[in-house]
Short mmCIF file of C-alpha atoms and ligand atoms in Angstrom, two decimals:
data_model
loop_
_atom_site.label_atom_id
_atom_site.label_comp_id
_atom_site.label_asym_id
_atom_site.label_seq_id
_atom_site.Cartn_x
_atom_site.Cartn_y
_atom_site.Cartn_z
CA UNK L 1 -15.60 15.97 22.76
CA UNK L 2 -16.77 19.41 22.65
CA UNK L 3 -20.18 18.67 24.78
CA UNK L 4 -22.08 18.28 20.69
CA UNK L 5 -23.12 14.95 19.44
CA UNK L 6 -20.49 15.17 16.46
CA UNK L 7 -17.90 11.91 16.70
CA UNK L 8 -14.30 12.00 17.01
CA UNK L 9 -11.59 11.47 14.47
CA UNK L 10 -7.98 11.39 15.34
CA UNK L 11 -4.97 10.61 13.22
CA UNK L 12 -1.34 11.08 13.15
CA UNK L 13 1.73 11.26 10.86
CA UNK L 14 5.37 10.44 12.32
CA UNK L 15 7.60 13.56 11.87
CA UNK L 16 10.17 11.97 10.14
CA UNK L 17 11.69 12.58 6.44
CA UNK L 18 9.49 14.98 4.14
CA UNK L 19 5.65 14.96 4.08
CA UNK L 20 4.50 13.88 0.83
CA UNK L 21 2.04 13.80 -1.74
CA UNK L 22 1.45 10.27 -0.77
CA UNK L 23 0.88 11.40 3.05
CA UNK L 24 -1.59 14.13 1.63
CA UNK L 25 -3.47 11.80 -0.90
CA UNK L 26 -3.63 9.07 1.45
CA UNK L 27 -4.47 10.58 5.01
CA UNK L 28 -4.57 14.37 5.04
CA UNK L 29 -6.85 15.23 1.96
CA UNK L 30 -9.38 13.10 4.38
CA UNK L 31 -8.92 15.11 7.55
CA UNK L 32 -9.45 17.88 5.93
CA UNK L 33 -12.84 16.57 5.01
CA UNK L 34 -14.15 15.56 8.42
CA UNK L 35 -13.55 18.83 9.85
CA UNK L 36 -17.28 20.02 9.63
CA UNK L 37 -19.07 16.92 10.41
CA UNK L 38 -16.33 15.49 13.42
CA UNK L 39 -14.28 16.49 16.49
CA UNK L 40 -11.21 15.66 14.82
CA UNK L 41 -7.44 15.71 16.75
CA UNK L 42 -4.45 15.45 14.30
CA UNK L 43 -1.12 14.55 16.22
CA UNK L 44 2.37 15.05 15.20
CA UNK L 45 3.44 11.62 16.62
CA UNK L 46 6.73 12.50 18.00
CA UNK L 47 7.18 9.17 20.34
CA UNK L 48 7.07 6.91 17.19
CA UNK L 49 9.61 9.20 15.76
CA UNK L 50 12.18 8.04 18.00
CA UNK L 51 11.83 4.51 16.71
CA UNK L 52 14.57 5.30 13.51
CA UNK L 53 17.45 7.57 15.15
CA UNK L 54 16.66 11.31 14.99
CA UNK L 55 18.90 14.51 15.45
CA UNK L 56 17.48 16.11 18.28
CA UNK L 57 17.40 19.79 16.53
CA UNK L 58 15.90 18.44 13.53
CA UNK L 59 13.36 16.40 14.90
CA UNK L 60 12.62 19.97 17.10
CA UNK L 61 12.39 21.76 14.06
CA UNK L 62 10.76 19.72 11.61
CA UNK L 63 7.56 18.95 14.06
CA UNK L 64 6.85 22.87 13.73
CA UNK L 65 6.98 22.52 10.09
CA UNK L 66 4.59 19.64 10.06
CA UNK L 67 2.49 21.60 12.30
CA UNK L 68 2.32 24.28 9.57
CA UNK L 69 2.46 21.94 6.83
CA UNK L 70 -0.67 20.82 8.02
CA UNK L 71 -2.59 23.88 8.79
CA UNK L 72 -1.08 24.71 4.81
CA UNK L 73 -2.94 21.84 4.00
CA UNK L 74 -6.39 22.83 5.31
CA UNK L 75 -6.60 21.58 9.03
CA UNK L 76 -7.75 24.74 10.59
CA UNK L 77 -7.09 24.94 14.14
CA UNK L 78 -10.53 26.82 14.80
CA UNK L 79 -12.23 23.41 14.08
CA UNK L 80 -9.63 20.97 15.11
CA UNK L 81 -6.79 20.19 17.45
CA UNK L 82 -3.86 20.00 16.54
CA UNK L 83 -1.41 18.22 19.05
CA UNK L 84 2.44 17.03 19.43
CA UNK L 85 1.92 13.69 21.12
CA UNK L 86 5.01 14.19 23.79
CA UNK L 87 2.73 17.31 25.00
CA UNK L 88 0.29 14.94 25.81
CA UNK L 89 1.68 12.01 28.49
CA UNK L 90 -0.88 10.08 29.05
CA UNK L 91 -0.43 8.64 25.14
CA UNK L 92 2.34 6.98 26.88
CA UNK L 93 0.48 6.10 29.94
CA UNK L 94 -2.17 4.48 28.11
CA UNK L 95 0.74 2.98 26.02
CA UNK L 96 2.01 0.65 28.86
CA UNK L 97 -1.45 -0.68 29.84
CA UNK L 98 -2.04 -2.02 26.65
CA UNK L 99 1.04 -3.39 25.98
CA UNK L 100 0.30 -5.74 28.86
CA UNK L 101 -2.40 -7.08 26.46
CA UNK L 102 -1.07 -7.31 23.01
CA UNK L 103 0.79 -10.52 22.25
CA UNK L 104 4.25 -10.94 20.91
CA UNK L 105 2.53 -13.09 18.00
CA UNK L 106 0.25 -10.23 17.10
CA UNK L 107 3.64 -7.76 16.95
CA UNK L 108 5.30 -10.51 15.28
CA UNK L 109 2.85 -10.18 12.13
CA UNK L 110 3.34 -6.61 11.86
CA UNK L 111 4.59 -6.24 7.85
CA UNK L 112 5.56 -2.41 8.95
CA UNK L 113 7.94 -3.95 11.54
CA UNK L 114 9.29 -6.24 9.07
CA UNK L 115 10.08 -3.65 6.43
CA UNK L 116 11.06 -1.20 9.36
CA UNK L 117 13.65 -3.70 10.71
CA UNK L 118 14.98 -4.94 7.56
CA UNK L 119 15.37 -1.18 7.10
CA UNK L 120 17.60 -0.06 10.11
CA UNK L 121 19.18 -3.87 10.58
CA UNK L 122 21.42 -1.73 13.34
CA UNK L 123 18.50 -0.39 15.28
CA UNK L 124 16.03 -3.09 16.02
CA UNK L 125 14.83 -1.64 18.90
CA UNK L 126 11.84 -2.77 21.45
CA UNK L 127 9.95 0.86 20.69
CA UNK L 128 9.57 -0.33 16.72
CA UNK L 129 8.27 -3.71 17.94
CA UNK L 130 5.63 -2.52 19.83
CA UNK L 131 4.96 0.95 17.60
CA UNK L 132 1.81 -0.02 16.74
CA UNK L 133 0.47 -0.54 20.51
CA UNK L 134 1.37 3.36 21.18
CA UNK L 135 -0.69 3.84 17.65
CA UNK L 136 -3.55 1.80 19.58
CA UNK L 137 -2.94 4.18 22.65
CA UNK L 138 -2.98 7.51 20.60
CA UNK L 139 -6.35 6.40 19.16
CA UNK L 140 -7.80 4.75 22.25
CA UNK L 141 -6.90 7.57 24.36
CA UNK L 142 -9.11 9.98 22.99
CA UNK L 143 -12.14 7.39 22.05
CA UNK L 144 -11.92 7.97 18.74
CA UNK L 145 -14.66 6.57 16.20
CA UNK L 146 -12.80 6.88 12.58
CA UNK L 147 -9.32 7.34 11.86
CA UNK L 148 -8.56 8.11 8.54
CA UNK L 149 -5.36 6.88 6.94
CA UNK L 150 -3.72 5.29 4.26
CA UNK L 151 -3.78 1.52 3.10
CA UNK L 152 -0.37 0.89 4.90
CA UNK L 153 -2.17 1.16 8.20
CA UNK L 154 -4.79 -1.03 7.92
CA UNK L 155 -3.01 -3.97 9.56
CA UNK L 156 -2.13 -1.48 12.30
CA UNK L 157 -5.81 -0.35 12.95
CA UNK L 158 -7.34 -3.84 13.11
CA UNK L 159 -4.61 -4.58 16.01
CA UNK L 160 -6.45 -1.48 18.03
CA UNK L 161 -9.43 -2.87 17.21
CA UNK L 162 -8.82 -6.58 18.39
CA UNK L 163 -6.77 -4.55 22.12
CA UNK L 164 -9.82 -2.37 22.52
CA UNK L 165 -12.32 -5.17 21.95
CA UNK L 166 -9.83 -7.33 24.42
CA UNK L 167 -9.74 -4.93 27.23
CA UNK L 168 -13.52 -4.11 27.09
CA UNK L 169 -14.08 -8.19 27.39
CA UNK L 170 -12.01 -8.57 30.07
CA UNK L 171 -12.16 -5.12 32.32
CA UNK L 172 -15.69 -4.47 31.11
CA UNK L 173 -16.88 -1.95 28.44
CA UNK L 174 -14.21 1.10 28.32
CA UNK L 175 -12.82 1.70 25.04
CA UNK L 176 -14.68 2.97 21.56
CA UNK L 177 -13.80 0.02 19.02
CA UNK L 178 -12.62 2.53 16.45
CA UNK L 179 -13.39 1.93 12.45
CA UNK L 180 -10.61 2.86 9.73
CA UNK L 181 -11.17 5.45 6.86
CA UNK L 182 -9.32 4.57 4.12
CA UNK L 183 -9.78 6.47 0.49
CA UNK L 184 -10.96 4.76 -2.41
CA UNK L 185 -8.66 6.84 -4.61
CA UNK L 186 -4.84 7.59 -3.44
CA UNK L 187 -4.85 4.82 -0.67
CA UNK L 188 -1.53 3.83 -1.98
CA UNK L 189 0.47 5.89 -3.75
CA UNK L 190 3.40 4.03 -5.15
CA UNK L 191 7.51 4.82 -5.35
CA UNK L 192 8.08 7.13 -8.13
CA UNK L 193 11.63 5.02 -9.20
CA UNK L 194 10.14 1.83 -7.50
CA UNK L 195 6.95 1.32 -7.96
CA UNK L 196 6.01 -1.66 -6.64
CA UNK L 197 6.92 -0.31 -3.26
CA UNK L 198 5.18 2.69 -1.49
CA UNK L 199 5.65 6.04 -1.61
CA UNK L 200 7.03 6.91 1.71
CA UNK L 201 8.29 10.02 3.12
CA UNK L 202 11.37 9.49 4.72
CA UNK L 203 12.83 7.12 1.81
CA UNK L 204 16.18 7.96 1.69
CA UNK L 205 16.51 8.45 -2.30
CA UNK L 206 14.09 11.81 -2.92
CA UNK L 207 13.71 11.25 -6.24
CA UNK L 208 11.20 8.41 -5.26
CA UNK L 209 8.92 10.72 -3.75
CA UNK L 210 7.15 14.62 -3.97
CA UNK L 211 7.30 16.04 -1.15
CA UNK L 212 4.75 19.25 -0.21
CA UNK L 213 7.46 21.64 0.08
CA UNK L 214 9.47 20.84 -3.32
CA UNK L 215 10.20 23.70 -5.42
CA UNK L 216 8.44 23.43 -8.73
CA UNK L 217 11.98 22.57 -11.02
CA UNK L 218 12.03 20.01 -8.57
CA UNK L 219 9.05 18.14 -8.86
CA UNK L 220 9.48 18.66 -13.17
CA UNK L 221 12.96 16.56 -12.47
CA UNK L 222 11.81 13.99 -10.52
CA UNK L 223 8.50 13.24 -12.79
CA UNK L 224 10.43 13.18 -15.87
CA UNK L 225 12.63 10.71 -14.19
CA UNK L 226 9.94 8.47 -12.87
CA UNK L 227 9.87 4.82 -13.93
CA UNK L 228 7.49 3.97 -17.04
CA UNK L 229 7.08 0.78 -17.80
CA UNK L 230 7.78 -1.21 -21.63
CA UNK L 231 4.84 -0.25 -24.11
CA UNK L 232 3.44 2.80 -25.15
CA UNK L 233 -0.24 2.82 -23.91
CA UNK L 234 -1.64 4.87 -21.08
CA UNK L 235 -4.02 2.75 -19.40
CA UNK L 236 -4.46 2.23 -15.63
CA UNK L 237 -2.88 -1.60 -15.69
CA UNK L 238 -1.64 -3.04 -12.19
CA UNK L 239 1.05 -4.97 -14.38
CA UNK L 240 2.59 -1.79 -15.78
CA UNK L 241 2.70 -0.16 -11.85
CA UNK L 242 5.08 2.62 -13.31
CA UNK L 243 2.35 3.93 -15.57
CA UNK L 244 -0.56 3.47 -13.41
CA UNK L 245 1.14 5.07 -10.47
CA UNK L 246 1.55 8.12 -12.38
CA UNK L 247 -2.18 7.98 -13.53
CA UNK L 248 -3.13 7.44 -9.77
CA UNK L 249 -1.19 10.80 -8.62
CA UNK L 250 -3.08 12.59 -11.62
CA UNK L 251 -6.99 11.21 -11.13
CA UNK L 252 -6.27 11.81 -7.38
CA UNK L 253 -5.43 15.72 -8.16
CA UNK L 254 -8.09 15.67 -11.22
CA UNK L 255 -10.93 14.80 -9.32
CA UNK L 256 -11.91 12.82 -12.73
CA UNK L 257 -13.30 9.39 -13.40
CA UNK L 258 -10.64 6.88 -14.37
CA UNK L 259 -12.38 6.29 -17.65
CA UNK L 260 -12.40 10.10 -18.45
CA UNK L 261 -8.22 10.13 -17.42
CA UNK L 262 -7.93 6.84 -19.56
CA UNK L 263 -9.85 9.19 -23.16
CA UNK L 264 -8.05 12.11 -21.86
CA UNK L 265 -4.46 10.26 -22.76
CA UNK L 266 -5.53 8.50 -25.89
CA UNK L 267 -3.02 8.74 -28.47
CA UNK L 268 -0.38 10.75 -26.23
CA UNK L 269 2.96 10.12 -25.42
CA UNK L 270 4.09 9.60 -21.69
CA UNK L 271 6.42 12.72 -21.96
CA UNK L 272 2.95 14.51 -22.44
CA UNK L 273 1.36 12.49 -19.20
CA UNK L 274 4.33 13.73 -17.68
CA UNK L 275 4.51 17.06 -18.30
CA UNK L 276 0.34 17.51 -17.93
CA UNK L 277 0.95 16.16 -14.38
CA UNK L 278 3.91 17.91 -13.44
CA UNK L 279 1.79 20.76 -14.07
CA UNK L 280 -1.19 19.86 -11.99
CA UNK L 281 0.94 18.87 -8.81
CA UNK L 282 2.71 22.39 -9.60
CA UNK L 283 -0.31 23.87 -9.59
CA UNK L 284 -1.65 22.20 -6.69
CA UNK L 285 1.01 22.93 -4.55
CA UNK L 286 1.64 26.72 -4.96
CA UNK L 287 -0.97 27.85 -2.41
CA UNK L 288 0.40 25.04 0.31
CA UNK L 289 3.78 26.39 -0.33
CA UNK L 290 2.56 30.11 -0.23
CA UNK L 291 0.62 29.41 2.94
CA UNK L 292 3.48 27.24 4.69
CA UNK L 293 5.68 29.68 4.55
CA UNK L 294 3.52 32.98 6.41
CA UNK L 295 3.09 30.30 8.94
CA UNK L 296 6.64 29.72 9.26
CA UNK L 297 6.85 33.17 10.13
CA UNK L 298 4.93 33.53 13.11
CA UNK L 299 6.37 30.66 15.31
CA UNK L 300 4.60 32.35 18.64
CA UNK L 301 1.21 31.74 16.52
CA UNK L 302 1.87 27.96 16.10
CA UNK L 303 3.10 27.83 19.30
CA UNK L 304 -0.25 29.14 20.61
CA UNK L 305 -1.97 26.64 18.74
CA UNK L 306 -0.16 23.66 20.10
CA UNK L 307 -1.04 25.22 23.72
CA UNK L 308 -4.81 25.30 23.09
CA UNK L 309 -4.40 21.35 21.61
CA UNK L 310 -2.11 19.96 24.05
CA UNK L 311 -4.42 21.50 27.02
CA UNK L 312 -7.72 19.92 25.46
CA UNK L 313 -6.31 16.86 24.23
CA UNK L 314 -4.60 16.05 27.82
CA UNK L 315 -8.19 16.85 29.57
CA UNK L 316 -9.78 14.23 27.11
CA UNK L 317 -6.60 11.91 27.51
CA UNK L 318 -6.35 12.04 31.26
CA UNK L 319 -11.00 11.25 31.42
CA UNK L 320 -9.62 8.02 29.93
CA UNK L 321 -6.87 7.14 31.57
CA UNK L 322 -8.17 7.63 34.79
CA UNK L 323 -10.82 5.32 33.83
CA UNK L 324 -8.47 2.58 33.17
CA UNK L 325 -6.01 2.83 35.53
CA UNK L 326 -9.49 2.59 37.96
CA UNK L 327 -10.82 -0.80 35.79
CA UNK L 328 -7.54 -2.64 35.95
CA UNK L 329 -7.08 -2.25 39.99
CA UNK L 330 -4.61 0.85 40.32
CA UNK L 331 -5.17 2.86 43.88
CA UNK L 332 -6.53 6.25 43.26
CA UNK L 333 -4.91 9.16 44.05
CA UNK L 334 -6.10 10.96 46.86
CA UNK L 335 -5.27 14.64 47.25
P1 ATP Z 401 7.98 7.00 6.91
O1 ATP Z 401 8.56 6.77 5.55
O2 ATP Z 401 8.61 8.13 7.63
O3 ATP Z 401 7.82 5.77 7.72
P2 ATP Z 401 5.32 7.31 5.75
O4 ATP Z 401 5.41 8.11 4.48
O5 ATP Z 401 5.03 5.86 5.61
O6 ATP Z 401 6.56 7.57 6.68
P3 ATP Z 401 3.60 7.70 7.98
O7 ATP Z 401 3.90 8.71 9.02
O8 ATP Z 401 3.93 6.28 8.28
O9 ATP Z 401 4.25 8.05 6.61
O10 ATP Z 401 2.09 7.81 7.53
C1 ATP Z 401 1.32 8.95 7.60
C2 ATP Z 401 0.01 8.73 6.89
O11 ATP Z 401 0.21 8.76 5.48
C3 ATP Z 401 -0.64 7.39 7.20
O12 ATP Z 401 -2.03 7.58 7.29
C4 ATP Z 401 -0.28 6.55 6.02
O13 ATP Z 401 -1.22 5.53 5.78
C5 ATP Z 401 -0.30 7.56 4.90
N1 ATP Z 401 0.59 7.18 3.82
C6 ATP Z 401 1.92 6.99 3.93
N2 ATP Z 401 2.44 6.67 2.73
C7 ATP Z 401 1.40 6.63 1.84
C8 ATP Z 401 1.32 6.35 0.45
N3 ATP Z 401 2.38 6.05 -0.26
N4 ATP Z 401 0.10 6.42 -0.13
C9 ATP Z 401 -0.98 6.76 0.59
N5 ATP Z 401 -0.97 7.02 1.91
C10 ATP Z 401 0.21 6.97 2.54
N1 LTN Z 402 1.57 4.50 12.53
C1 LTN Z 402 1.08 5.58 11.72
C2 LTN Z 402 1.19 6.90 12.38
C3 LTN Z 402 0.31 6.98 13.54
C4 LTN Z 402 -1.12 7.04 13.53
C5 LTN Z 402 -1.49 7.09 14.91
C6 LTN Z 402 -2.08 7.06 12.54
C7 LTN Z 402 0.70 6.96 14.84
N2 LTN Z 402 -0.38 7.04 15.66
C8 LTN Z 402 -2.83 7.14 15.27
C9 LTN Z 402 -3.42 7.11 12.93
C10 LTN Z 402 -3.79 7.14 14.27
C11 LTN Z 402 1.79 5.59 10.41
O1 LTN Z 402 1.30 6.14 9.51
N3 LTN Z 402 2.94 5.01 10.30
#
């Protein structure tokens, strides 16, 4: 990307509802961790957004605070890019193209649609059918190698795989057939009031998730209130999912073994598992808080930032597009 031999991640999170632990356990905890050793371009996916209804001014502001949510996070904009996806058009571009060669079938299969739909019955729109062909297109764009995310994308990334593998076998050999990074530990971190279903940031019931930016009473409340399940031991058990999600958030935040977590609780109550991991997402959360909010302050500073990624990441984007738009028969452009 940068003329070195280092390969390129990208990923992206949807500014929508709160960023949560489960966004940072699952995908951002990662990015941070590929900073050294990749070209990496995080997006604020803006277009996907607009799938569920959005108030304009909120979406406006809450794409800044992601921006600096981020950077709180560890994505350092001296190593990375960090880009709003409507700054960049050809993510759109690209977008079109491809959905010439994705299938209604292939859609069709997408659980995320599914839940999405059964979700917002009143808004099934055509942009949340084919959501995860502009997901393709943000990755494709750039020729990205890994793309680190959580295990609710995995359906999602094989699709890009199978439309870059397609458009190389038919227009000849364009696109990098991108692999998925997906964490052994915090993949999936579950509802905290229903755990069977997945933490997810822009649930409309907070209590089922911590988000980053929750004040430290309120992540107390909302652990105590979590779901347990019947019993009394605390063992990780995927038929007690209450329990085990719990343990999850802690070995995640630990950095332990799961046997060491399992000794750790012998003989102690779950108000005590509570309490010890209230604590440690407290704890873990105090810098990102403290860090978020400078940020916050200097909104000509993130602004900056977004200028240096949206003018690299549209110079990458457009080396691409140009290429396809030339492979599937378009006229150049002659100045
Ligand atoms: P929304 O509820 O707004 O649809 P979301 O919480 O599912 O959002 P996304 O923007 O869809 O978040 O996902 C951002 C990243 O966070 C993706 O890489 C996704 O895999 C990851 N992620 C989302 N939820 C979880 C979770 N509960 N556990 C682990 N990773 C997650
Ligand atoms: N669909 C993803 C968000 C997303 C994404 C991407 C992730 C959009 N474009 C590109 C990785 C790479 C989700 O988490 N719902």
């Amino acid at each position: 990307m940068n003329g070195n031999n280092k390969k390129t991640v990208l990923s992206g999170i949807q500014p929508s509802g709160h960023l949560c632990i489960g966004n940072y356990l699952g995908a951002i905890r990662n990015w941070v961790a590929l900073q050294d050793s990749h070209n990496c371009i995080f997006l604020v996916v803006d277009l996907h957004a607009l799938t569920v209804r959005q108030v304009p001014s909120e979406l406006r502001n809450r794409c800044l605070s992601f921006v600096a949510q981020y950077m709180a996070c560890g994505i350092d904009p001296e190593k990375s890019l960090i880009v709003i996806q409507s700054h960049v058009s050809q993510h759109a571009e690209l977008h079109w193209i491809l959905n010439t060669l994705t299938y209604m079938g292939e859609l069709n299969r997408m659980t995320q649609f599914k839940d999405k739909a059964g979700k917002h019955e009143d808004n099934i729109n055509a942009g949340l059918f084919t959501y995860p062909v502009l997901m393709a297109a943000d990755i494709l764009i750039y020729q990205a190698d890994l793309v680190p995310v959580g295990h609710d994308q995995k359906q999602h990334l094989e699709l890009a795989r199978n439309i870059a593998q397609r458009f190389n076998t038919r227009y000849s050999e364009t696109f990098i057939v991108p692999d998925g990074l997906i964490p052994k530990v915090g993949a999936r971190i579950m509802s905290l009031q229903a755990p069977e279903r997945k933490m997810s940031k822009s649930d409309e019931n907070l209590n089922n998730l911590i988000a980053l930016l929750d004040p430290p009473d309120v992540i107390v409340r909302k652990i105590k209130r979590a779901v347990t399940d019947s019993g009394s031991e605390i063992l990780f058990d995927e038929k007690r999912p209450g329990i085990t999600n719990l343990l999850n958030i802690y070995l995640s935040l630990s950095g332990q073994t799961k046997e060491a977590v399992e000794e750790h609780f012998i003989g102690k109550q779950y108000s005590e598992l509570k309490s010890e991991l209230s604590e440690r997402v407290v704890e873990f959360l105090k810098p990102i808080q403290r860090q978020y909010s400078e940020l916050m302050q200097d909104k000509a500073y993130l602004n900056s930032i977004l200028k240096k990624g949206a003018d690299t990441a549209r110079y990458l984007a457009q080396k691409t597009i140009s290429k396809v738009y030339r492979k599937v028969g378009f006229v150049p452009y002659k100045r």
